[in-house]
Amino acid sequence: RSIAVTGVQTCALPILTPYDAQIASNHLVPLQQAINNRWPTINLIDILKETDFRIGFTKYFPTVASRENINKTKLLKRLLLCIYAIGSNTGLKRISAANEDVSHAELRYIKRKFINVVNVRQAIAHVINAILEIRDPSIWGTATTGCACDSTKVSSWDQNLMTQWHTRYRGRGVMIYWHVDKNSALIYSQLKTCSSSEVGSMIKGVLDHCSKMDMKEAYVDTHGQSTIGFGFSNLLSFDLLPRLSKIKNQKLYYPEAKDKRRFKNLEAILKSPINWRTIEKHYHDAVKHAVALKIGTVEPDVMIKHLNKDNNNHPAYQALSEIGKVEKTIFLCRYL
């Protein structure tokens, strides 16, 4: 059909007539009721309690105070309620209102004295290790060695010192960077600013996940890779596997200057030769920086900010750039 707009005859897009709704089966509702009767809905707090009953992750929440006088049973209940309130974003006030034997002040005390970043990290690693151990290989396959890495923007108050304006998502907030294995288990998560490097966050998750998973592959998007990131992936013995949005604009680096004439059909995507002398000359500096990341002397985000194009005379930057060119070229050839 056509529509006349201001005297000009234009063609409209074709319209697909929707199907009529099918008549509901008489057996569908009884089937759903039977499933709900046999496997009813399980509350998150019950899952949390059962997990602690099986593996005892609450043992990783010692107090920061000098002594502890709370009854073990009461402490366990208050600790699980606090973890549930924080993890589900329900809040301590609502949890205390739903439990008459626990006050808001008592939950705040438990949160202040027993829950901190170190304790939470240890508990998460313990739960992840238990998940990896309990998986049946016939159902889940062999243990995974790769994680998908990406970030999510979360809105936050302007008074938060980490809150920044995100140019791509158009709003203020912070970023949560995730490392998730192929079976949807969250191996590591971290809080970052909107402007901080995703390459640094990716490296931090590979180094600091503290679980028994042997992470050998990191699947990232375009923002999670760089030439320096490829260089560090070689020295830290893991494969950086990005999903490049503009694959047609990527360039390959060739071993020697004379090799460019050997690949005349690839001249359009060849950029420059690898400077092997630079790698040999400054390889010790590159290894020294990789070891600093490995032992935690410096944060990956700080390292990535330090080794950038504005500091291109740095010997470690020069060596890592050339190593990264080699690794990225190998990856592109394998990918294509």
mmCIF file of C-alpha atoms in Angstrom:
data_model
loop_
_atom_site.group_PDB
_atom_site.id
_atom_site.type_symbol
_atom_site.label_atom_id
_atom_site.label_comp_id
_atom_site.label_asym_id
_atom_site.label_seq_id
_atom_site.Cartn_x
_atom_site.Cartn_y
_atom_site.Cartn_z
ATOM 1 C CA ARG A 1 0.000 0.000 0.000
ATOM 2 C CA SER A 2 1.096 3.616 -0.373
ATOM 3 C CA ILE A 3 0.674 6.795 1.658
ATOM 4 C CA ALA A 4 0.435 10.334 0.279
ATOM 5 C CA VAL A 5 2.631 12.760 2.255
ATOM 6 C CA THR A 6 2.532 16.467 1.317
ATOM 7 C CA GLY A 7 1.494 15.647 -2.198
ATOM 8 C CA VAL A 8 4.303 13.123 -2.792
ATOM 9 C CA GLN A 9 3.403 9.485 -3.358
ATOM 10 C CA THR A 10 5.664 7.247 -1.213
ATOM 11 C CA CYS A 11 5.759 3.500 -0.689
ATOM 12 C CA ALA A 12 5.235 2.219 2.829
ATOM 13 C CA LEU A 13 6.902 -0.838 4.301
ATOM 14 C CA PRO A 14 4.983 -4.107 3.951
ATOM 15 C CA ILE A 15 2.955 -5.139 6.982
ATOM 16 C CA LEU A 16 2.906 -8.739 8.214
ATOM 17 C CA THR A 17 -0.473 -9.768 9.557
ATOM 18 C CA PRO A 18 -0.025 -11.241 13.049
ATOM 19 C CA TYR A 19 -1.146 -14.789 13.743
ATOM 20 C CA ASP A 20 -4.165 -15.477 15.869
ATOM 21 C CA ALA A 21 -3.389 -16.711 19.358
ATOM 22 C CA GLN A 22 -3.537 -20.463 19.748
ATOM 23 C CA ILE A 23 -6.142 -21.989 22.020
ATOM 24 C CA ALA A 24 -4.560 -22.873 25.355
ATOM 25 C CA SER A 25 -4.208 -26.581 26.012
ATOM 26 C CA ASN A 26 -6.390 -28.074 28.720
ATOM 27 C CA HIS A 27 -3.378 -29.955 30.080
ATOM 28 C CA LEU A 28 -1.079 -26.917 30.375
ATOM 29 C CA VAL A 29 -2.400 -25.474 33.647
ATOM 30 C CA PRO A 30 -2.511 -28.858 35.500
ATOM 31 C CA LEU A 31 1.013 -29.583 34.250
ATOM 32 C CA GLN A 32 2.303 -26.260 35.630
ATOM 33 C CA GLN A 33 0.568 -26.895 38.945
ATOM 34 C CA ALA A 34 2.074 -30.382 39.195
ATOM 35 C CA ILE A 35 5.562 -29.001 38.532
ATOM 36 C CA ASN A 36 5.105 -26.264 41.154
ATOM 37 C CA ASN A 37 3.850 -28.811 43.691
ATOM 38 C CA ARG A 38 6.842 -31.090 43.146
ATOM 39 C CA TRP A 39 9.499 -28.362 42.772
ATOM 40 C CA PRO A 40 8.169 -25.245 44.504
ATOM 41 C CA THR A 41 9.842 -21.864 44.335
ATOM 42 C CA ILE A 42 13.020 -21.687 46.403
ATOM 43 C CA ASN A 43 13.846 -18.436 48.179
ATOM 44 C CA LEU A 44 17.311 -16.940 47.715
ATOM 45 C CA ILE A 45 17.867 -16.899 51.472
ATOM 46 C CA ASP A 46 17.271 -20.681 51.532
ATOM 47 C CA ILE A 47 19.859 -21.183 48.786
ATOM 48 C CA LEU A 48 22.324 -19.054 50.736
ATOM 49 C CA LYS A 49 21.658 -21.004 53.942
ATOM 50 C CA GLU A 50 21.982 -24.375 52.182
ATOM 51 C CA THR A 51 25.262 -23.309 50.561
ATOM 52 C CA ASP A 52 26.719 -22.423 53.945
ATOM 53 C CA PHE A 53 25.399 -25.691 55.404
ATOM 54 C CA ARG A 54 27.238 -27.671 52.685
ATOM 55 C CA ILE A 55 30.565 -25.827 52.418
ATOM 56 C CA GLY A 56 30.651 -23.423 55.393
ATOM 57 C CA PHE A 57 31.717 -20.245 53.607
ATOM 58 C CA THR A 58 30.837 -18.123 56.680
ATOM 59 C CA LYS A 59 34.054 -19.306 58.335
ATOM 60 C CA TYR A 60 35.816 -16.728 56.128
ATOM 61 C CA PHE A 61 34.110 -13.857 57.995
ATOM 62 C CA PRO A 62 36.150 -13.412 61.176
ATOM 63 C CA THR A 63 35.649 -10.298 63.254
ATOM 64 C CA VAL A 64 38.015 -7.347 63.070
ATOM 65 C CA ALA A 65 37.447 -6.714 66.774
ATOM 66 C CA SER A 66 39.830 -7.964 69.465
ATOM 67 C CA ARG A 67 37.311 -10.466 70.888
ATOM 68 C CA GLU A 68 33.931 -12.027 70.107
ATOM 69 C CA ASN A 69 31.121 -12.747 72.601
ATOM 70 C CA ILE A 70 28.118 -13.357 70.323
ATOM 71 C CA ASN A 71 26.454 -16.758 70.419
ATOM 72 C CA LYS A 72 27.517 -18.824 67.366
ATOM 73 C CA THR A 73 23.942 -19.588 66.304
ATOM 74 C CA LYS A 74 22.866 -15.937 66.515
ATOM 75 C CA LEU A 75 26.037 -14.818 64.768
ATOM 76 C CA LEU A 76 25.452 -17.218 61.882
ATOM 77 C CA LYS A 77 21.879 -16.061 61.372
ATOM 78 C CA ARG A 78 22.763 -12.374 61.512
ATOM 79 C CA LEU A 79 25.712 -12.898 59.186
ATOM 80 C CA LEU A 80 23.572 -14.689 56.576
ATOM 81 C CA LEU A 81 20.905 -11.991 56.839
ATOM 82 C CA CYS A 82 23.514 -9.269 56.292
ATOM 83 C CA ILE A 83 25.010 -11.060 53.280
ATOM 84 C CA TYR A 84 21.528 -11.575 51.822
ATOM 85 C CA ALA A 85 20.575 -7.939 52.430
ATOM 86 C CA ILE A 86 23.725 -6.635 50.718
ATOM 87 C CA GLY A 87 23.816 -9.175 47.876
ATOM 88 C CA SER A 88 20.140 -8.816 46.938
ATOM 89 C CA ASN A 89 20.136 -5.029 47.513
ATOM 90 C CA THR A 90 17.193 -5.489 49.880
ATOM 91 C CA GLY A 91 18.831 -3.433 52.600
ATOM 92 C CA LEU A 92 19.391 -3.996 56.304
ATOM 93 C CA LYS A 93 16.296 -2.029 57.339
ATOM 94 C CA ARG A 94 13.880 -4.203 55.365
ATOM 95 C CA ILE A 95 15.584 -7.399 56.518
ATOM 96 C CA SER A 96 15.402 -6.330 60.174
ATOM 97 C CA ALA A 97 11.736 -5.383 59.724
ATOM 98 C CA ALA A 98 10.990 -8.901 58.442
ATOM 99 C CA ASN A 99 12.796 -10.578 61.386
ATOM 100 C CA GLU A 100 11.503 -9.656 64.818
ATOM 101 C CA ASP A 101 14.430 -11.228 66.695
ATOM 102 C CA VAL A 102 17.048 -9.117 64.861
ATOM 103 C CA SER A 103 17.265 -5.333 65.060
ATOM 104 C CA HIS A 104 18.698 -2.922 62.521
ATOM 105 C CA ALA A 105 21.457 -1.896 64.930
ATOM 106 C CA GLU A 106 22.540 -5.526 65.389
ATOM 107 C CA LEU A 107 22.767 -6.089 61.648
ATOM 108 C CA ARG A 108 24.759 -2.872 61.232
ATOM 109 C CA TYR A 109 27.182 -4.077 63.894
ATOM 110 C CA ILE A 110 27.677 -7.414 62.107
ATOM 111 C CA LYS A 111 28.244 -5.643 58.804
ATOM 112 C CA ARG A 112 30.780 -3.265 60.345
ATOM 113 C CA LYS A 113 32.736 -5.887 62.311
ATOM 114 C CA PHE A 114 32.539 -9.031 60.157
ATOM 115 C CA ILE A 115 32.029 -8.063 56.505
ATOM 116 C CA ASN A 116 34.839 -6.452 54.530
ATOM 117 C CA VAL A 117 36.385 -6.755 51.083
ATOM 118 C CA VAL A 118 38.998 -9.346 52.057
ATOM 119 C CA ASN A 119 36.456 -11.602 53.776
ATOM 120 C CA VAL A 120 34.030 -11.402 50.874
ATOM 121 C CA ARG A 121 36.776 -12.211 48.336
ATOM 122 C CA GLN A 122 37.823 -15.307 50.297
ATOM 123 C CA ALA A 123 34.231 -16.507 50.684
ATOM 124 C CA ILE A 124 33.499 -16.051 46.980
ATOM 125 C CA ALA A 125 36.637 -17.985 46.002
ATOM 126 C CA HIS A 126 35.596 -20.801 48.362
ATOM 127 C CA VAL A 127 32.127 -20.996 46.785
ATOM 128 C CA ILE A 128 33.575 -20.934 43.250
ATOM 129 C CA ASN A 129 35.983 -23.761 44.080
ATOM 130 C CA ALA A 130 33.089 -25.807 45.457
ATOM 131 C CA ILE A 131 31.113 -25.221 42.252
ATOM 132 C CA LEU A 132 34.056 -26.310 40.100
ATOM 133 C CA GLU A 133 34.553 -29.451 42.179
ATOM 134 C CA ILE A 134 30.916 -30.544 42.236
ATOM 135 C CA ARG A 135 30.301 -30.226 38.488
ATOM 136 C CA ASP A 136 29.790 -33.596 36.828
ATOM 137 C CA PRO A 137 31.992 -33.737 33.678
ATOM 138 C CA SER A 138 29.364 -35.846 31.880
ATOM 139 C CA ILE A 139 26.906 -32.954 32.239
ATOM 140 C CA TRP A 140 29.051 -29.806 32.400
ATOM 141 C CA GLY A 141 32.106 -31.013 30.482
ATOM 142 C CA THR A 142 35.686 -30.693 31.633
ATOM 143 C CA ALA A 143 36.856 -27.748 33.707
ATOM 144 C CA THR A 144 36.868 -24.515 31.758
ATOM 145 C CA THR A 145 39.975 -22.422 31.285
ATOM 146 C CA GLY A 146 38.411 -19.331 29.731
ATOM 147 C CA CYS A 147 36.262 -16.428 30.930
ATOM 148 C CA ALA A 148 34.139 -13.875 29.138
ATOM 149 C CA CYS A 149 35.067 -10.413 30.410
ATOM 150 C CA ASP A 150 32.876 -7.336 30.143
ATOM 151 C CA SER A 151 31.643 -4.374 32.147
ATOM 152 C CA THR A 152 28.197 -3.116 33.145
ATOM 153 C CA LYS A 153 27.301 0.459 34.028
ATOM 154 C CA VAL A 154 25.524 0.909 37.352
ATOM 155 C CA SER A 155 23.955 4.214 38.356
ATOM 156 C CA SER A 156 25.266 5.723 41.583
ATOM 157 C CA TRP A 157 24.875 8.886 43.635
ATOM 158 C CA ASP A 158 26.773 11.980 42.508
ATOM 159 C CA GLN A 159 28.340 12.194 45.980
ATOM 160 C CA ASN A 160 30.155 8.899 45.326
ATOM 161 C CA LEU A 161 33.783 9.808 44.606
ATOM 162 C CA MET A 162 33.983 7.119 41.900
ATOM 163 C CA THR A 163 30.931 8.385 40.010
ATOM 164 C CA GLN A 164 31.757 9.648 36.520
ATOM 165 C CA TRP A 165 29.903 10.553 33.344
ATOM 166 C CA HIS A 166 29.975 7.716 30.805
ATOM 167 C CA THR A 167 30.180 9.057 27.249
ATOM 168 C CA ARG A 168 28.916 5.845 25.613
ATOM 169 C CA TYR A 169 26.038 5.029 27.987
ATOM 170 C CA ARG A 170 25.142 8.709 28.524
ATOM 171 C CA GLY A 171 24.796 8.886 32.267
ATOM 172 C CA ARG A 172 26.582 9.090 35.600
ATOM 173 C CA GLY A 173 27.597 5.993 37.475
ATOM 174 C CA VAL A 174 30.280 3.384 38.050
ATOM 175 C CA MET A 175 31.245 0.227 36.185
ATOM 176 C CA ILE A 176 31.242 -3.382 37.394
ATOM 177 C CA TYR A 177 33.681 -5.578 35.468
ATOM 178 C CA TRP A 178 32.836 -9.290 35.325
ATOM 179 C CA HIS A 179 34.756 -12.498 34.606
ATOM 180 C CA VAL A 180 32.248 -15.267 33.812
ATOM 181 C CA ASP A 181 33.071 -18.810 32.692
ATOM 182 C CA LYS A 182 31.156 -20.629 29.931
ATOM 183 C CA ASN A 183 28.863 -22.310 32.468
ATOM 184 C CA SER A 184 27.753 -18.924 33.849
ATOM 185 C CA ALA A 185 29.699 -19.021 37.112
ATOM 186 C CA LEU A 186 30.978 -15.596 38.126
ATOM 187 C CA ILE A 187 34.678 -16.097 38.791
ATOM 188 C CA TYR A 188 35.616 -12.500 39.644
ATOM 189 C CA SER A 189 34.013 -9.058 39.787
ATOM 190 C CA GLN A 190 35.410 -5.637 40.525
ATOM 191 C CA LEU A 191 34.350 -2.011 40.796
ATOM 192 C CA LYS A 192 35.903 0.489 38.387
ATOM 193 C CA THR A 193 35.347 4.029 37.203
ATOM 194 C CA CYS A 194 33.832 4.783 33.810
ATOM 195 C CA SER A 195 37.090 6.173 32.436
ATOM 196 C CA SER A 196 39.493 3.524 33.751
ATOM 197 C CA SER A 197 40.978 1.010 31.342
ATOM 198 C CA GLU A 198 39.089 -2.227 30.716
ATOM 199 C CA VAL A 199 42.423 -3.782 29.734
ATOM 200 C CA GLY A 200 43.688 -3.251 33.276
ATOM 201 C CA SER A 201 40.481 -4.682 34.747
ATOM 202 C CA MET A 202 40.783 -7.737 32.513
ATOM 203 C CA ILE A 203 44.369 -8.372 33.646
ATOM 204 C CA LYS A 204 43.436 -7.845 37.308
ATOM 205 C CA GLY A 205 40.710 -10.488 37.108
ATOM 206 C CA VAL A 206 43.076 -12.988 35.497
ATOM 207 C CA LEU A 207 45.683 -12.450 38.227
ATOM 208 C CA ASP A 208 43.516 -11.979 41.329
ATOM 209 C CA HIS A 209 40.539 -14.324 40.953
ATOM 210 C CA CYS A 210 42.049 -16.593 43.692
ATOM 211 C CA SER A 211 40.029 -19.651 42.646
ATOM 212 C CA LYS A 212 41.282 -23.043 41.489
ATOM 213 C CA MET A 213 40.318 -22.233 37.911
ATOM 214 C CA ASP A 214 43.336 -22.154 35.603
ATOM 215 C CA MET A 215 42.395 -19.136 33.520
ATOM 216 C CA LYS A 216 44.172 -19.415 30.169
ATOM 217 C CA GLU A 217 41.758 -17.494 27.913
ATOM 218 C CA ALA A 218 40.124 -14.083 28.277
ATOM 219 C CA TYR A 219 37.312 -13.243 25.862
ATOM 220 C CA VAL A 220 36.818 -9.474 25.730
ATOM 221 C CA ASP A 221 35.177 -6.854 23.534
ATOM 222 C CA THR A 222 37.002 -4.160 21.570
ATOM 223 C CA HIS A 223 37.492 -1.988 24.664
ATOM 224 C CA GLY A 224 39.141 -4.825 26.592
ATOM 225 C CA GLN A 225 42.111 -5.204 24.250
ATOM 226 C CA SER A 226 45.120 -3.153 23.208
ATOM 227 C CA THR A 227 48.601 -3.758 21.883
ATOM 228 C CA ILE A 228 50.002 -3.489 25.408
ATOM 229 C CA GLY A 229 47.304 -5.904 26.590
ATOM 230 C CA PHE A 230 48.430 -8.449 24.007
ATOM 231 C CA GLY A 231 52.013 -7.957 25.184
ATOM 232 C CA PHE A 232 51.123 -8.656 28.819
ATOM 233 C CA SER A 233 49.018 -11.668 27.804
ATOM 234 C CA ASN A 234 52.143 -13.236 26.288
ATOM 235 C CA LEU A 235 54.271 -12.621 29.381
ATOM 236 C CA LEU A 236 51.504 -13.736 31.777
ATOM 237 C CA SER A 237 50.770 -16.911 29.756
ATOM 238 C CA PHE A 238 47.137 -16.455 28.760
ATOM 239 C CA ASP A 239 45.404 -15.883 25.420
ATOM 240 C CA LEU A 240 43.690 -12.541 24.863
ATOM 241 C CA LEU A 241 40.753 -13.230 22.524
ATOM 242 C CA PRO A 242 38.865 -10.015 21.675
ATOM 243 C CA ARG A 243 35.705 -9.572 19.617
ATOM 244 C CA LEU A 244 36.843 -6.723 17.353
ATOM 245 C CA SER A 245 34.005 -4.519 16.099
ATOM 246 C CA LYS A 246 36.010 -3.135 13.154
ATOM 247 C CA ILE A 247 37.864 -6.222 12.023
ATOM 248 C CA LYS A 248 38.235 -4.810 8.492
ATOM 249 C CA ASN A 249 40.386 -1.947 9.796
ATOM 250 C CA GLN A 250 42.896 -4.162 11.602
ATOM 251 C CA LYS A 251 46.458 -4.399 10.293
ATOM 252 C CA LEU A 252 48.989 -7.222 10.304
ATOM 253 C CA TYR A 253 52.672 -6.893 11.194
ATOM 254 C CA TYR A 254 55.267 -8.919 9.315
ATOM 255 C CA PRO A 255 58.583 -10.383 10.584
ATOM 256 C CA GLU A 256 61.107 -8.520 8.417
ATOM 257 C CA ALA A 257 61.055 -5.569 6.047
ATOM 258 C CA LYS A 258 61.919 -7.838 3.119
ATOM 259 C CA ASP A 259 58.871 -10.005 3.813
ATOM 260 C CA LYS A 260 56.466 -7.345 2.598
ATOM 261 C CA ARG A 261 57.350 -8.185 -1.016
ATOM 262 C CA ARG A 262 56.525 -11.851 -0.365
ATOM 263 C CA PHE A 263 52.898 -11.065 0.465
ATOM 264 C CA LYS A 264 51.809 -8.790 -2.378
ATOM 265 C CA ASN A 265 48.212 -9.964 -2.049
ATOM 266 C CA LEU A 266 48.214 -8.716 1.578
ATOM 267 C CA GLU A 267 49.780 -5.278 1.047
ATOM 268 C CA ALA A 268 46.486 -3.526 1.860
ATOM 269 C CA ILE A 269 46.440 -4.922 5.411
ATOM 270 C CA LEU A 270 50.175 -5.005 6.163
ATOM 271 C CA LYS A 271 51.430 -2.151 8.316
ATOM 272 C CA SER A 272 55.068 -2.420 9.415
ATOM 273 C CA PRO A 273 57.743 -4.979 10.345
ATOM 274 C CA ILE A 274 58.370 -6.207 13.896
ATOM 275 C CA ASN A 275 61.356 -4.587 15.603
ATOM 276 C CA TRP A 276 62.950 -7.692 17.123
ATOM 277 C CA ARG A 277 66.010 -5.748 18.309
ATOM 278 C CA THR A 278 63.801 -3.589 20.526
ATOM 279 C CA ILE A 279 62.274 -6.700 22.089
ATOM 280 C CA GLU A 280 65.710 -8.208 22.708
ATOM 281 C CA LYS A 281 67.130 -4.968 24.069
ATOM 282 C CA HIS A 282 64.300 -4.146 26.506
ATOM 283 C CA TYR A 283 62.915 -7.634 27.202
ATOM 284 C CA HIS A 284 64.223 -7.541 30.775
ATOM 285 C CA ASP A 285 62.253 -4.331 31.473
ATOM 286 C CA ALA A 286 59.079 -5.874 30.057
ATOM 287 C CA VAL A 287 59.483 -8.981 32.227
ATOM 288 C CA LYS A 288 60.156 -6.807 35.277
ATOM 289 C CA HIS A 289 56.850 -4.980 34.760
ATOM 290 C CA ALA A 290 54.978 -8.269 34.238
ATOM 291 C CA VAL A 291 56.431 -9.642 37.491
ATOM 292 C CA ALA A 292 55.323 -6.458 39.286
ATOM 293 C CA LEU A 293 51.755 -7.199 38.148
ATOM 294 C CA LYS A 294 52.050 -10.867 39.096
ATOM 295 C CA ILE A 295 53.177 -10.251 42.688
ATOM 296 C CA GLY A 296 50.839 -7.279 43.187
ATOM 297 C CA THR A 297 53.440 -4.529 43.507
ATOM 298 C CA VAL A 298 51.359 -2.310 41.209
ATOM 299 C CA GLU A 299 47.722 -2.342 40.140
ATOM 300 C CA PRO A 300 47.092 -3.278 36.473
ATOM 301 C CA ASP A 301 45.038 -0.140 35.880
ATOM 302 C CA VAL A 302 47.922 2.038 37.074
ATOM 303 C CA MET A 303 50.355 0.079 34.895
ATOM 304 C CA ILE A 304 48.207 0.491 31.778
ATOM 305 C CA LYS A 305 47.900 4.247 32.409
ATOM 306 C CA HIS A 306 51.671 4.487 32.811
ATOM 307 C CA LEU A 307 52.462 2.571 29.612
ATOM 308 C CA ASN A 308 50.682 4.625 26.960
ATOM 309 C CA LYS A 309 51.559 6.479 23.768
ATOM 310 C CA ASP A 310 52.372 9.645 25.716
ATOM 311 C CA ASN A 311 55.193 7.675 27.351
ATOM 312 C CA ASN A 312 56.397 5.939 24.180
ATOM 313 C CA ASN A 313 60.081 6.422 25.027
ATOM 314 C CA HIS A 314 59.761 4.074 27.997
ATOM 315 C CA PRO A 315 61.785 0.894 27.271
ATOM 316 C CA ALA A 316 59.098 -1.397 28.732
ATOM 317 C CA TYR A 317 56.450 0.261 26.562
ATOM 318 C CA GLN A 318 58.562 -0.208 23.441
ATOM 319 C CA ALA A 319 59.218 -3.891 24.148
ATOM 320 C CA LEU A 320 55.616 -4.657 25.138
ATOM 321 C CA SER A 321 54.333 -2.861 22.031
ATOM 322 C CA GLU A 322 56.441 -5.026 19.742
ATOM 323 C CA ILE A 323 55.503 -8.203 21.626
ATOM 324 C CA GLY A 324 51.859 -7.125 21.445
ATOM 325 C CA LYS A 325 52.108 -6.624 17.694
ATOM 326 C CA VAL A 326 53.366 -10.196 17.314
ATOM 327 C CA GLU A 327 50.599 -11.620 19.512
ATOM 328 C CA LYS A 328 47.861 -9.566 17.851
ATOM 329 C CA THR A 329 48.993 -10.585 14.373
ATOM 330 C CA ILE A 330 48.960 -14.253 15.397
ATOM 331 C CA PHE A 331 45.492 -13.813 16.884
ATOM 332 C CA LEU A 332 44.127 -12.093 13.762
ATOM 333 C CA CYS A 333 45.500 -14.837 11.510
ATOM 334 C CA ARG A 334 43.959 -17.529 13.719
ATOM 335 C CA TYR A 335 40.675 -15.595 13.941
ATOM 336 C CA LEU A 336 40.391 -15.071 10.185
#
